[in-house]
């Protein structure tokens, strides 16, 4: 099936999916997610991330997006760049957030092989990027799965539901601990915790809690399956997951997808996408990106020259060259390539991709570079545009909050405040309500 970017999925799972982990431990709820939370809103014309100025700009960091000035993710508007706090100082005026350990640190200086003196490092690529990440959810100390199972049972027993008691447990336990609570619940009461939760909850809070109780790999695999199932394809979900995970995470997702849904993810990608976007996603689902954290500056210079000759330096575009470099190089190596490219082309690489590509392949290539340059900022902007404007893209909001809660949500919160001059918690508070809001805020942490 060819890409149908303007179609959005309306069909929901039928409940026939297989279970993960093995049957008896995790029952996959029929009809998940609830109606109203499973569709992705169509992006407006020329929707974009980032602007033509790109990230980072050769002469310094581009200006900030003004209110209402940047359409929803991801496309290619002409306009300001990515990752600068609106109406604030230049990018260098605030600290670069720590990045995931597999993202690599930015180089302090890249030797200039063209014979001149090496320029100063680009903004946002500090000499010593801190190599750690922090989730807002940590494994609870003195954890007792039986005690938590009892709390949840009492919260759902009898007339009414004690939602706050449920929130207090699920928002303060790691995913591994939640799996153990599920097993303990069935052992103690002979009932399936997920079915009980589903019978007591509804709407977005139900979707959020069920997502929290899915094993992490299964949740990613389920999200990809749902994005390609039925009429239309949610390309942004494919990009968000396949272009941002580590090699091991992708391999685990591919295996889970096969074992749980009985389908080959590569075949589904080929059936649901086409052209250069299809080839990029197939490259991504191999899970074979170089993950060596050492940077080869000579290779960065050569890759930058290769990319220039494949795009700006010729009539037409050699798309396969971009695919090869961006799909195979490590993220620290791509950072170095971005710097080298800005000297060769006198424009940043994201801006060149904006000029040379369009549609979903453009979005995918940009997502890879944006994650190499500043992974928390990539997710911060996705969160911002899930809530900006009329309505809320609850599935994207839930998916990112859940999947990053134990990885780098602390850094995402920090970058969110720097980029948008408001906290993630304040935007969630103004855009959601009730138990859904309380649970999101409990995960995000105040």
PDB file of C-alpha atoms in Angstrom, residues 52-62 107-114 117-125 297 299-309 312 322 333-353 369 373:
ATOM      1  CA  UNK A  52      14.664  26.565   6.925  1.00  0.00           C
ATOM      2  CA  UNK A  53      17.297  28.210   9.072  1.00  0.00           C
ATOM      3  CA  UNK A  54      17.894  24.760  10.499  1.00  0.00           C
ATOM      4  CA  UNK A  55      19.858  23.590  13.489  1.00  0.00           C
ATOM      5  CA  UNK A  56      22.470  24.775  14.064  1.00  0.00           C
ATOM      6  CA  UNK A  57      23.110  27.758  11.773  1.00  0.00           C
ATOM      7  CA  UNK A  58      26.635  28.344  10.453  1.00  0.00           C
ATOM      8  CA  UNK A  59      27.078  31.759  12.034  1.00  0.00           C
ATOM      9  CA  UNK A  60      25.367  31.134  15.340  1.00  0.00           C
ATOM     10  CA  UNK A  61      22.136  29.778  16.683  1.00  0.00           C
ATOM     11  CA  UNK A  62      18.963  30.820  14.880  1.00  0.00           C
ATOM     12  CA  UNK A 107      33.336  17.469  19.893  1.00  0.00           C
ATOM     13  CA  UNK A 108      35.174  20.491  21.201  1.00  0.00           C
ATOM     14  CA  UNK A 109      36.953  21.197  17.904  1.00  0.00           C
ATOM     15  CA  UNK A 110      36.876  19.572  14.509  1.00  0.00           C
ATOM     16  CA  UNK A 111      40.133  19.844  12.575  1.00  0.00           C
ATOM     17  CA  UNK A 112      39.711  21.828   9.374  1.00  0.00           C
ATOM     18  CA  UNK A 113      41.088  19.612   6.618  1.00  0.00           C
ATOM     19  CA  UNK A 114      40.563  22.280   4.013  1.00  0.00           C
ATOM     20  CA  UNK A 117      42.248  27.152  10.905  1.00  0.00           C
ATOM     21  CA  UNK A 118      39.534  25.128  12.601  1.00  0.00           C
ATOM     22  CA  UNK A 119      36.620  27.347  13.615  1.00  0.00           C
ATOM     23  CA  UNK A 120      35.162  27.517  17.070  1.00  0.00           C
ATOM     24  CA  UNK A 121      32.714  24.775  17.924  1.00  0.00           C
ATOM     25  CA  UNK A 122      29.124  25.255  16.882  1.00  0.00           C
ATOM     26  CA  UNK A 123      26.650  26.397  19.511  1.00  0.00           C
ATOM     27  CA  UNK A 124      25.055  23.431  21.199  1.00  0.00           C
ATOM     28  CA  UNK A 125      28.137  21.235  20.761  1.00  0.00           C
ATOM     29  CA  UNK A 297      36.995  13.739  12.167  1.00  0.00           C
ATOM     30  CA  UNK A 299      35.514  10.631   8.050  1.00  0.00           C
ATOM     31  CA  UNK A 300      33.231  13.470   9.182  1.00  0.00           C
ATOM     32  CA  UNK A 301      34.903  15.772   6.671  1.00  0.00           C
ATOM     33  CA  UNK A 302      34.617  13.132   3.933  1.00  0.00           C
ATOM     34  CA  UNK A 303      30.967  12.445   4.728  1.00  0.00           C
ATOM     35  CA  UNK A 304      30.183  16.139   4.737  1.00  0.00           C
ATOM     36  CA  UNK A 305      31.789  16.521   1.324  1.00  0.00           C
ATOM     37  CA  UNK A 306      29.934  13.428   0.098  1.00  0.00           C
ATOM     38  CA  UNK A 307      26.589  14.820   1.299  1.00  0.00           C
ATOM     39  CA  UNK A 308      27.287  18.195  -0.279  1.00  0.00           C
ATOM     40  CA  UNK A 309      28.074  16.589  -3.627  1.00  0.00           C
ATOM     41  CA  UNK A 312      23.624  21.133  -2.820  1.00  0.00           C
ATOM     42  CA  UNK A 322      21.977  10.638   2.500  1.00  0.00           C
ATOM     43  CA  UNK A 333      29.906  10.976  14.256  1.00  0.00           C
ATOM     44  CA  UNK A 334      26.842  12.688  12.795  1.00  0.00           C
ATOM     45  CA  UNK A 335      27.374  15.641  15.116  1.00  0.00           C
ATOM     46  CA  UNK A 336      30.888  16.044  13.737  1.00  0.00           C
ATOM     47  CA  UNK A 337      29.563  15.718  10.190  1.00  0.00           C
ATOM     48  CA  UNK A 338      27.060  18.526  10.824  1.00  0.00           C
ATOM     49  CA  UNK A 339      29.896  20.857  11.831  1.00  0.00           C
ATOM     50  CA  UNK A 340      32.077  19.910   8.869  1.00  0.00           C
ATOM     51  CA  UNK A 341      29.138  20.318   6.478  1.00  0.00           C
ATOM     52  CA  UNK A 342      28.384  23.860   7.650  1.00  0.00           C
ATOM     53  CA  UNK A 343      31.903  24.921   6.648  1.00  0.00           C
ATOM     54  CA  UNK A 344      31.775  23.220   3.266  1.00  0.00           C
ATOM     55  CA  UNK A 345      28.277  24.275   2.237  1.00  0.00           C
ATOM     56  CA  UNK A 346      27.988  27.553   4.164  1.00  0.00           C
ATOM     57  CA  UNK A 347      24.623  26.294   5.378  1.00  0.00           C
ATOM     58  CA  UNK A 348      23.627  23.738   7.970  1.00  0.00           C
ATOM     59  CA  UNK A 349      22.815  20.170   7.007  1.00  0.00           C
ATOM     60  CA  UNK A 350      19.214  20.276   8.223  1.00  0.00           C
ATOM     61  CA  UNK A 351      18.586  23.278   6.010  1.00  0.00           C
ATOM     62  CA  UNK A 352      20.022  21.391   3.032  1.00  0.00           C
ATOM     63  CA  UNK A 353      17.787  18.412   3.746  1.00  0.00           C
ATOM     64  CA  UNK A 369      19.976  14.470  12.866  1.00  0.00           C
ATOM     65  CA  UNK A 373      22.349  16.884  17.979  1.00  0.00           C
TER      66      UNK A 373
END
